[in-house]
mmCIF file of C-alpha atoms in Angstrom:
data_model
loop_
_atom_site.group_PDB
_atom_site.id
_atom_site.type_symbol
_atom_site.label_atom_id
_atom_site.label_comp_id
_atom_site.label_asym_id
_atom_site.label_seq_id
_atom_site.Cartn_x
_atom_site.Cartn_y
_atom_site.Cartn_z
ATOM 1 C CA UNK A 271 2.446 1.462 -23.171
ATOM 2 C CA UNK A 272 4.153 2.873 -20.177
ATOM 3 C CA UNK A 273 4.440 1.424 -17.091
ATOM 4 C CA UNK A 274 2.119 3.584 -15.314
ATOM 5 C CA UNK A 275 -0.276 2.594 -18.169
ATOM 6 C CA UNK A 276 0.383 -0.769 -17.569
ATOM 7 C CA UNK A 277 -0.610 -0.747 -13.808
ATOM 8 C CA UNK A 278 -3.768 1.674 -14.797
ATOM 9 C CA UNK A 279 -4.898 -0.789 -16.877
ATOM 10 C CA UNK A 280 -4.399 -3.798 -14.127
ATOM 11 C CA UNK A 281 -6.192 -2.473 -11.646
ATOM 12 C CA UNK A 282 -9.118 -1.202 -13.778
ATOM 13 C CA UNK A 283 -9.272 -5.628 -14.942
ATOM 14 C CA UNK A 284 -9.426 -6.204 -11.439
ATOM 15 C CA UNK A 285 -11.856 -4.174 -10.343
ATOM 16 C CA UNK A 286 -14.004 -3.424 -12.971
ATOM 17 C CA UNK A 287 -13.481 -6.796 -14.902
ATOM 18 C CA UNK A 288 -14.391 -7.062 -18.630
ATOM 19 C CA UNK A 289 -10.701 -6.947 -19.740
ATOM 20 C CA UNK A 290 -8.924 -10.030 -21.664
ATOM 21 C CA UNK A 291 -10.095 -12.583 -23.866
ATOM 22 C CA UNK A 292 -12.674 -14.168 -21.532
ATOM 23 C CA UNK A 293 -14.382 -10.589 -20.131
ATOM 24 C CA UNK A 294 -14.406 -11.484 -16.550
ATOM 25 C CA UNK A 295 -15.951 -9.726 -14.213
ATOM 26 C CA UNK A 296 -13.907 -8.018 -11.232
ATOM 27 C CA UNK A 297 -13.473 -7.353 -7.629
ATOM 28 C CA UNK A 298 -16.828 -4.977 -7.738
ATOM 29 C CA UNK A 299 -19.166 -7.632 -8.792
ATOM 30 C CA UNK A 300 -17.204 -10.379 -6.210
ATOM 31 C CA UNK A 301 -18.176 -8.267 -3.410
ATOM 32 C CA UNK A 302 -21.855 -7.958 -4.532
ATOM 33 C CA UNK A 303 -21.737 -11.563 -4.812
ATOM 34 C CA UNK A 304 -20.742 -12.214 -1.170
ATOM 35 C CA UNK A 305 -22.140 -9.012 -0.013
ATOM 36 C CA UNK A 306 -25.436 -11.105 1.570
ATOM 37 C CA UNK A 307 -23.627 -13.648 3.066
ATOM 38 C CA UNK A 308 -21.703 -10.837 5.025
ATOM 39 C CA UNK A 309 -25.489 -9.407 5.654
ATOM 40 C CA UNK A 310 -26.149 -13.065 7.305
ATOM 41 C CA UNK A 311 -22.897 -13.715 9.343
ATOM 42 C CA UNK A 312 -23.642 -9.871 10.638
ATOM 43 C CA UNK A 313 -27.465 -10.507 11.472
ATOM 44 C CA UNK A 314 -26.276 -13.637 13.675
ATOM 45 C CA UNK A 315 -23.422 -11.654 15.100
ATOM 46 C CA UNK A 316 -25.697 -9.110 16.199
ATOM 47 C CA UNK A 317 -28.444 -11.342 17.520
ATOM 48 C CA UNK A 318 -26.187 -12.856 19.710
ATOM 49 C CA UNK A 319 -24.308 -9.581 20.903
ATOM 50 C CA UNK A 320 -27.482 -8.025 21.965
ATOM 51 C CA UNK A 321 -29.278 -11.425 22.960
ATOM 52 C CA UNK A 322 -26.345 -12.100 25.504
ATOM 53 C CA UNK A 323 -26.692 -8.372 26.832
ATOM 54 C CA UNK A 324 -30.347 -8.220 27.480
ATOM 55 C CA UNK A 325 -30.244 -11.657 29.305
ATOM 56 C CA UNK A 326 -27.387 -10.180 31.157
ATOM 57 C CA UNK A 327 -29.671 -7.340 31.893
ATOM 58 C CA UNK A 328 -32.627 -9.032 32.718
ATOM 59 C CA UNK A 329 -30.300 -11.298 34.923
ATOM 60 C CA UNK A 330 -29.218 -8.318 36.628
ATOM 61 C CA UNK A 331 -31.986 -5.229 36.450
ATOM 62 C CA UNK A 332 -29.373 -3.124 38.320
ATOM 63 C CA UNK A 333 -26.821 -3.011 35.688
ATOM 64 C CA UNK A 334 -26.763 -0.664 33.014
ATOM 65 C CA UNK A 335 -28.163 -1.702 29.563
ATOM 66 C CA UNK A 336 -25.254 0.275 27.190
ATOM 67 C CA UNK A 337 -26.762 2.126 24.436
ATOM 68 C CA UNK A 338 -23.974 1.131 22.290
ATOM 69 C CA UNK A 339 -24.670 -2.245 22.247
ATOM 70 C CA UNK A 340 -28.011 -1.650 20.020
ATOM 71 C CA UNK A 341 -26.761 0.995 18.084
ATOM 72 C CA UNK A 342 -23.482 -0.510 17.293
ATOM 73 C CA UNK A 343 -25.004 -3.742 14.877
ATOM 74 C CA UNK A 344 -27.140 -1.088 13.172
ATOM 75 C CA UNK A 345 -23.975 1.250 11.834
ATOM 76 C CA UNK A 346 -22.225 -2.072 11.310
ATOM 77 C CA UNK A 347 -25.562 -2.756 8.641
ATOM 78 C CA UNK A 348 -25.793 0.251 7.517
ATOM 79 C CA UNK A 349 -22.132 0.460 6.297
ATOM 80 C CA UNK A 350 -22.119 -2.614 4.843
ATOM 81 C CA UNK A 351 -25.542 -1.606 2.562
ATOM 82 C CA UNK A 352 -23.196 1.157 1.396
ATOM 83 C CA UNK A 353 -19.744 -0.429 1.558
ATOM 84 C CA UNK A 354 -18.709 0.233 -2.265
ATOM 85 C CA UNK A 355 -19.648 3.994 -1.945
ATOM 86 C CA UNK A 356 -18.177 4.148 1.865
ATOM 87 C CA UNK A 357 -15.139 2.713 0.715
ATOM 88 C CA UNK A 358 -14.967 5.271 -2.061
ATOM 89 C CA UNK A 359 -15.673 8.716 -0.014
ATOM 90 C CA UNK A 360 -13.329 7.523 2.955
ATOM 91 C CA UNK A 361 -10.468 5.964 1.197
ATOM 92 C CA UNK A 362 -9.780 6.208 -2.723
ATOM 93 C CA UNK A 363 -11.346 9.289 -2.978
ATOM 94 C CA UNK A 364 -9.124 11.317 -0.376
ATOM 95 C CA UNK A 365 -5.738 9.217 -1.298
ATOM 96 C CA UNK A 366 -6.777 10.051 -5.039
ATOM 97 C CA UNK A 367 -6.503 13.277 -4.171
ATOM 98 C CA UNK A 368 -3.353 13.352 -2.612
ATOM 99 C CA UNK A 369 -1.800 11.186 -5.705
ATOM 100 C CA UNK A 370 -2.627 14.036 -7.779
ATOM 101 C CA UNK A 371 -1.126 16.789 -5.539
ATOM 102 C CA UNK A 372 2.157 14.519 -5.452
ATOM 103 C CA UNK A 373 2.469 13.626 -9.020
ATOM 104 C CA UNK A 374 1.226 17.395 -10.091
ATOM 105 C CA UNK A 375 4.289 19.053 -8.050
ATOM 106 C CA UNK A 376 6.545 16.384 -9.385
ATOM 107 C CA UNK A 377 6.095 17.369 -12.833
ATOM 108 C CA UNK A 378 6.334 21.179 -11.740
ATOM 109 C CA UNK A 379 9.636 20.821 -9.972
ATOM 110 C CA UNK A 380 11.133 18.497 -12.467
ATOM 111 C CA UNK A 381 9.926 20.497 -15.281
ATOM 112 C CA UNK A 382 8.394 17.711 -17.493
ATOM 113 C CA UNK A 383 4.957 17.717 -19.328
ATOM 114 C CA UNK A 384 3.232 14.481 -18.034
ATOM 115 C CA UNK A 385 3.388 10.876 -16.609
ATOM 116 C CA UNK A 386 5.226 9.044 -19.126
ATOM 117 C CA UNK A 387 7.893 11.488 -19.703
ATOM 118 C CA UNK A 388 8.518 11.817 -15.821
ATOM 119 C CA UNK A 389 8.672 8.060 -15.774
ATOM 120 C CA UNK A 390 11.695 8.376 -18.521
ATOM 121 C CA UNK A 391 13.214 10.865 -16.486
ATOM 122 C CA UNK A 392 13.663 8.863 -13.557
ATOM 123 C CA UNK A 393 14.401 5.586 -15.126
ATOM 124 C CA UNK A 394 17.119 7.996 -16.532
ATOM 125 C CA UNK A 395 18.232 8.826 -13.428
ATOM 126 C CA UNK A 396 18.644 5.288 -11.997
ATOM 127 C CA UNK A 397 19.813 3.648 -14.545
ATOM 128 C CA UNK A 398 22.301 5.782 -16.108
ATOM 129 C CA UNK A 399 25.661 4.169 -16.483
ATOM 130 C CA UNK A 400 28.950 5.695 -18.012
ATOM 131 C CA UNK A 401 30.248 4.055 -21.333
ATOM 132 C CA UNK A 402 33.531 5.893 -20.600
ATOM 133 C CA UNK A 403 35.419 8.836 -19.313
ATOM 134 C CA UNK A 404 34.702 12.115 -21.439
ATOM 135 C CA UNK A 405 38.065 12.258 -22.316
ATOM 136 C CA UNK A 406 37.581 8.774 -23.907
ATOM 137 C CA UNK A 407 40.029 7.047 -21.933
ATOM 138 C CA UNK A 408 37.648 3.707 -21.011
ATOM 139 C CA UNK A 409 37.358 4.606 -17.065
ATOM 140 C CA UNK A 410 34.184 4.505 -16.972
ATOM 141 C CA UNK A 411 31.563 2.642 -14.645
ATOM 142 C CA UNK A 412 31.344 -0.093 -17.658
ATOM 143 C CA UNK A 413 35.088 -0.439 -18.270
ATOM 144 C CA UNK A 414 35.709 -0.796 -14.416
ATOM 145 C CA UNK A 415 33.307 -3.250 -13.829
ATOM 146 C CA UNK A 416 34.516 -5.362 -16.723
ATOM 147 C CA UNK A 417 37.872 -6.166 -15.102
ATOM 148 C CA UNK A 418 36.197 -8.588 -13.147
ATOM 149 C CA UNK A 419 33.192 -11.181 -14.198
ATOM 150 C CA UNK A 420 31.757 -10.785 -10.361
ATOM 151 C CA UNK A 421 31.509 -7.286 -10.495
ATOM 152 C CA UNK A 422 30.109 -7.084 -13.664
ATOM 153 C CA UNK A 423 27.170 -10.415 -13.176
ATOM 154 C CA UNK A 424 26.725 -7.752 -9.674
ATOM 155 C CA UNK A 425 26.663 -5.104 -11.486
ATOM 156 C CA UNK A 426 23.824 -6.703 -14.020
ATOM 157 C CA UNK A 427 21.610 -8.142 -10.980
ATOM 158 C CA UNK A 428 22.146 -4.458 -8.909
ATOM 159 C CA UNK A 429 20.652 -2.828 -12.766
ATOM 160 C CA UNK A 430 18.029 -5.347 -12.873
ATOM 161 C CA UNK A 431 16.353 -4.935 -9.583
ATOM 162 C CA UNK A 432 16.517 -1.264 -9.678
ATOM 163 C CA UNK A 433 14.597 -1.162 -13.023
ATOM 164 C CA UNK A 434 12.157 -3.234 -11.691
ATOM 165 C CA UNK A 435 11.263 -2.447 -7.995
ATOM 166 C CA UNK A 436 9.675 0.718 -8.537
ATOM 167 C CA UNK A 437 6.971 -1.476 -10.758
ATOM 168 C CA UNK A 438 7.205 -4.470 -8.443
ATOM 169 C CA UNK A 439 6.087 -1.829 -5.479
ATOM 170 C CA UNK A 440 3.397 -0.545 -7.423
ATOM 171 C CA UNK A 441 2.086 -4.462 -8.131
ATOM 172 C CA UNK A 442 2.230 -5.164 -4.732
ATOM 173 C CA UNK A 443 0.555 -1.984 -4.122
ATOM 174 C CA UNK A 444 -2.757 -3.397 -6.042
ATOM 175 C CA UNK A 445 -2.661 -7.186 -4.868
ATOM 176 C CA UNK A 446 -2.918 -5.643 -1.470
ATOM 177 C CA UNK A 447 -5.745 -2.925 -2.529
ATOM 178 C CA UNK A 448 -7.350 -6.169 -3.582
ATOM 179 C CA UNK A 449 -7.142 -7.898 -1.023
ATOM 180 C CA UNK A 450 -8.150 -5.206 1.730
ATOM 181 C CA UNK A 451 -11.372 -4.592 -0.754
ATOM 182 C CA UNK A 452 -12.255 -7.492 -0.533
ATOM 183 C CA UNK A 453 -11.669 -8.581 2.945
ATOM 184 C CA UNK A 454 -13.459 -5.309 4.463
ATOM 185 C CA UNK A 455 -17.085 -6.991 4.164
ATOM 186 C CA UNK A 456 -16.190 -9.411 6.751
ATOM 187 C CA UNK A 457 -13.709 -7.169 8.694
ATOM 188 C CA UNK A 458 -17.101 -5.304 9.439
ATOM 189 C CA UNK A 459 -19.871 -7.797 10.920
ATOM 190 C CA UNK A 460 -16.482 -9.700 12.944
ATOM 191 C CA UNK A 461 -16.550 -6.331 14.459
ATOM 192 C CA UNK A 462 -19.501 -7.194 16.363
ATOM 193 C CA UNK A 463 -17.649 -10.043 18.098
ATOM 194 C CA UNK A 464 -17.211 -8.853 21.672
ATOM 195 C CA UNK A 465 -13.737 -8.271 22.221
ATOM 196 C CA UNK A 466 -12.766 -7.754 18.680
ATOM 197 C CA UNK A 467 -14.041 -4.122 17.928
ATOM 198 C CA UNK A 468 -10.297 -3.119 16.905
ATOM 199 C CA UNK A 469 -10.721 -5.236 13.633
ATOM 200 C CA UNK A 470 -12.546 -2.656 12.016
ATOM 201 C CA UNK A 471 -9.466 0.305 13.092
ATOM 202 C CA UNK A 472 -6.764 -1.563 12.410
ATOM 203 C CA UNK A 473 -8.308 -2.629 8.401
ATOM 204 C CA UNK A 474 -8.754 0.973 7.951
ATOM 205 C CA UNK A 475 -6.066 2.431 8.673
ATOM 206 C CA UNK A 476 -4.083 -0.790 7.127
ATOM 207 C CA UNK A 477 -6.249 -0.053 3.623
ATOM 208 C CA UNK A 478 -5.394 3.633 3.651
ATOM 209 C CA UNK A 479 -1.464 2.966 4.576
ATOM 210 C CA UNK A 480 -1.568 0.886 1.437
ATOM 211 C CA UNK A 481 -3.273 3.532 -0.430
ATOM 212 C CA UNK A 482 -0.319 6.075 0.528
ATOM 213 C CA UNK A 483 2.276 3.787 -1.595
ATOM 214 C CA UNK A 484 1.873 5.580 -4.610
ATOM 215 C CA UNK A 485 2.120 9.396 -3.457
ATOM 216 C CA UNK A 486 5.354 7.893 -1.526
ATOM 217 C CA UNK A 487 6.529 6.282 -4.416
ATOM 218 C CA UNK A 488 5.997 9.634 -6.192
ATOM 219 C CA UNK A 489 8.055 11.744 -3.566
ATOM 220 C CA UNK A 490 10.967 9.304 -3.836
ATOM 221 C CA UNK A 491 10.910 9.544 -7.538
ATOM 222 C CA UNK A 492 10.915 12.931 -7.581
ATOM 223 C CA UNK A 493 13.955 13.227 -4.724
ATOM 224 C CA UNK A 494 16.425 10.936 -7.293
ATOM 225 C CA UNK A 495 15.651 13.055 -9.991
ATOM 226 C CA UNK A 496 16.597 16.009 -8.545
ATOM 227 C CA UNK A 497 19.549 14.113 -6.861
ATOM 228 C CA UNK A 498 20.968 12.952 -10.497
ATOM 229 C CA UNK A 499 20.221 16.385 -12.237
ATOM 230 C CA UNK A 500 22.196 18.718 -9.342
ATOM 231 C CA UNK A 501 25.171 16.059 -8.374
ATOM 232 C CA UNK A 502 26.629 17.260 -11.529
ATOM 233 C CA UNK A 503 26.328 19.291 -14.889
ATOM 234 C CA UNK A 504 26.550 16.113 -17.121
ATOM 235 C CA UNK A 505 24.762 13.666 -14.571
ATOM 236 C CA UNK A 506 27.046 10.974 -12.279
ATOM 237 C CA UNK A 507 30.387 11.866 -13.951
ATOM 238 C CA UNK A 508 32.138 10.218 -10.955
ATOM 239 C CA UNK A 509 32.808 6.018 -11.460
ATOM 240 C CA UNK A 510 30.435 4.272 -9.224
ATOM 241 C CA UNK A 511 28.422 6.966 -8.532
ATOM 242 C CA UNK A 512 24.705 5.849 -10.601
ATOM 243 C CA UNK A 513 25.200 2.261 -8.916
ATOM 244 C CA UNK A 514 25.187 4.339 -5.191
ATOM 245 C CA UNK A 515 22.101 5.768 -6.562
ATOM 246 C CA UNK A 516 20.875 2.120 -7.813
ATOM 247 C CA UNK A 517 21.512 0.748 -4.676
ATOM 248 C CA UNK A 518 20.458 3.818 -2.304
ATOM 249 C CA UNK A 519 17.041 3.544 -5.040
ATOM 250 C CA UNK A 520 16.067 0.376 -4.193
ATOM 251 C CA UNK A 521 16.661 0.638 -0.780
ATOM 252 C CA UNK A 522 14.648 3.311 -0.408
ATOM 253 C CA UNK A 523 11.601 2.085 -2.378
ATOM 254 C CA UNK A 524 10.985 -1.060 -0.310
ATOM 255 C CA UNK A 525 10.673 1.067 2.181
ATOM 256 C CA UNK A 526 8.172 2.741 0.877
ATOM 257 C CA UNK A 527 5.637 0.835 3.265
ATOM 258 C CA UNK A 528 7.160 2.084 5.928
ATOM 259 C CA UNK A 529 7.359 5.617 5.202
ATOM 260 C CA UNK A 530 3.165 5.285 5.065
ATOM 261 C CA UNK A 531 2.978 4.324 8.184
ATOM 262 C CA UNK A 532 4.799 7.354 9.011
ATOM 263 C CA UNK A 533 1.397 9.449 8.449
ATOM 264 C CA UNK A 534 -0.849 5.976 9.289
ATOM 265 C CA UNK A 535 0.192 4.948 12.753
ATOM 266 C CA UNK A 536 -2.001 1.607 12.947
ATOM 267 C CA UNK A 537 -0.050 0.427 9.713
ATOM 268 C CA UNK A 538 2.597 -2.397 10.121
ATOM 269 C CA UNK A 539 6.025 -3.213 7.520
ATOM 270 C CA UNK A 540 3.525 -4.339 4.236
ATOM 271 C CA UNK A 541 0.310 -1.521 4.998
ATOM 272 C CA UNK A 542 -1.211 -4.309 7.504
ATOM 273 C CA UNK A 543 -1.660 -4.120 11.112
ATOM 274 C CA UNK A 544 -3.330 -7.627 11.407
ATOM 275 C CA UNK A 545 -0.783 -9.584 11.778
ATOM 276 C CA UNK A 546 1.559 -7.050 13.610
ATOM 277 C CA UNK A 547 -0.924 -5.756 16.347
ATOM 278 C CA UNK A 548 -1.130 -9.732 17.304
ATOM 279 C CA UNK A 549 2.584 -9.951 17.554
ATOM 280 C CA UNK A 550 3.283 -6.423 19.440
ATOM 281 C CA UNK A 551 0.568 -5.852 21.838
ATOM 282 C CA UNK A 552 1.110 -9.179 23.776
ATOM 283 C CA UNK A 553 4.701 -8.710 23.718
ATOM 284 C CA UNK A 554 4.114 -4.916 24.866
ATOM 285 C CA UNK A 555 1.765 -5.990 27.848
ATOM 286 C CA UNK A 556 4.493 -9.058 28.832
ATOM 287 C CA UNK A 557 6.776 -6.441 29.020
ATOM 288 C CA UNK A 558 5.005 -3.554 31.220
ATOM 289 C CA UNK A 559 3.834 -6.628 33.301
ATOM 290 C CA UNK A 560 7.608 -7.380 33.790
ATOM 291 C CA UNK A 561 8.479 -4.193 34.457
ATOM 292 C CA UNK A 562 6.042 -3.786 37.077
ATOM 293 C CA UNK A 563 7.049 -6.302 38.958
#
């Protein structure tokens, strides 16, 4: 089993459950489980939201009465009666569909037949490492890196993290899909706390920066494959050159939350904009307010 098997098989235990020795259940059944105590903490949101604005109305008959305030707790209902199938049409669906586009043109350009053998292909290209000189002469990457024991325990810990990151990415990838699944049925009724309407924005678009990993993931793949097969006939022929790549690899992958938030502006560094937006738009204000003055 693959490593893209591996990860398939994951997320469809945490989600679906019924997987392992114990057949738990998963993330589907946890949110019907605290699905009606969202319903509650949304019906008491919303009778004080409009009970404060009608008092304020009746308080003052010449204000206006916004239509938004009624209609606003009945969308926030309604979407969370249909949060698993919302959640599907708005976010895994479209992202699945641009996974597919990504990883079908990767195979096409790389000229492979599926997933597993364009995983081999690029864990060929990374980790690639000359046993010597073609002339046999021992200048190779290994036989340089052997003259000294630092260079060589670097070289090991440089290998190790560039086999893994790719998978550690991916890992992350799901704790986070997790975690915004989960978290969505109460981003939605503390969206009817006056004040705090941007909760709702800023999970979205934090949930579908996270959902962009992959298809990123599956560009940069793609790139360092074609980088190894056209930097020379027989691969990295020149000594050093695959632990630049190793090094310029794993650079670039945990970066591969940032590149999402390329295409999802509300996204911060890990696919959140929670804990950045609280951070940035105070300092941001502080700022203009300084400058002003």
């Amino acid at each position: 089993m693959d490593l893209t098997d591996i990860i398939n098989s994951l997320q469809t235990a945490i989600f679906e459950g019924n997987v392992g020795d114990k057949n738990l259940l998963g993330l589907y059944q946890y949110i019907e489980h605290i699905i009606d105590y969202a319903y509650g903490l949304a019906a008491i949101l919303m009778i004080i939201l409009v009970g404060s604005k009608v008092m304020s109305y009746f308080a003052n008959p010449s204000g206006n009465l916004d239509p938004y305030t009624l209609v606003r707790p009945i969308l926030i209902l309604v979407a969370l009666v249909l949060y698993k199938p919302l959640v599907e049409l708005l976010l895994f669906s479209p992202t699945d569909i641009i996974a597919d586009v990504t990883e079908n043109a990767a195979h096409y350009v790389t000229k492979v037949g599926d997933a597993k053998e364009f995983e081999d292909s690029y864990t060929g290209s990374i980790t690639h490492i000359q046993d010597s000189n073609a002339d046999g002469s021992g200048d190779g990457v290994y036989d340089v890196l052997q003259i000294n024991p630092v260079l060589e325990l670097l070289h090991l810990i440089i290998f190790f993290i560039a086999s893994v990151v790719a998978g550690y990415i991916m890992l992350r990838q799901i704790i986070y899909k997790a975690i915004y699944f989960v978290i969505g049925v109460f981003a939605l009724p503390l969206a009817l706390i006056p004040g705090n309407q941007d909760v709702l924005k800023k999970w979205f678009f934090g949930f579908l920066a996270v959902l962009l990993w992959i298809p990123i993931l599956t560009i940069l793949k793609t790139i360092l494959i074609l980088i190894h097969n056209n930097t020379a006939a027989g691969g990295f022929t020149q000594i050093l050159m695959s632990i630049c790549l190793q090094v310029v690899m794993i650079i670039a992958v945990l970066r591969v939350p940032k590149y999402a938030n390329i295409l999802v502006s509300a996204g911060s560094d890990s696919g959140s904009n929670f804990t950045a937006s609280f951070m940035t738009v105070p300092a941001m204000a502080m700022y203009k307010k300084l400058r002003g003055k």
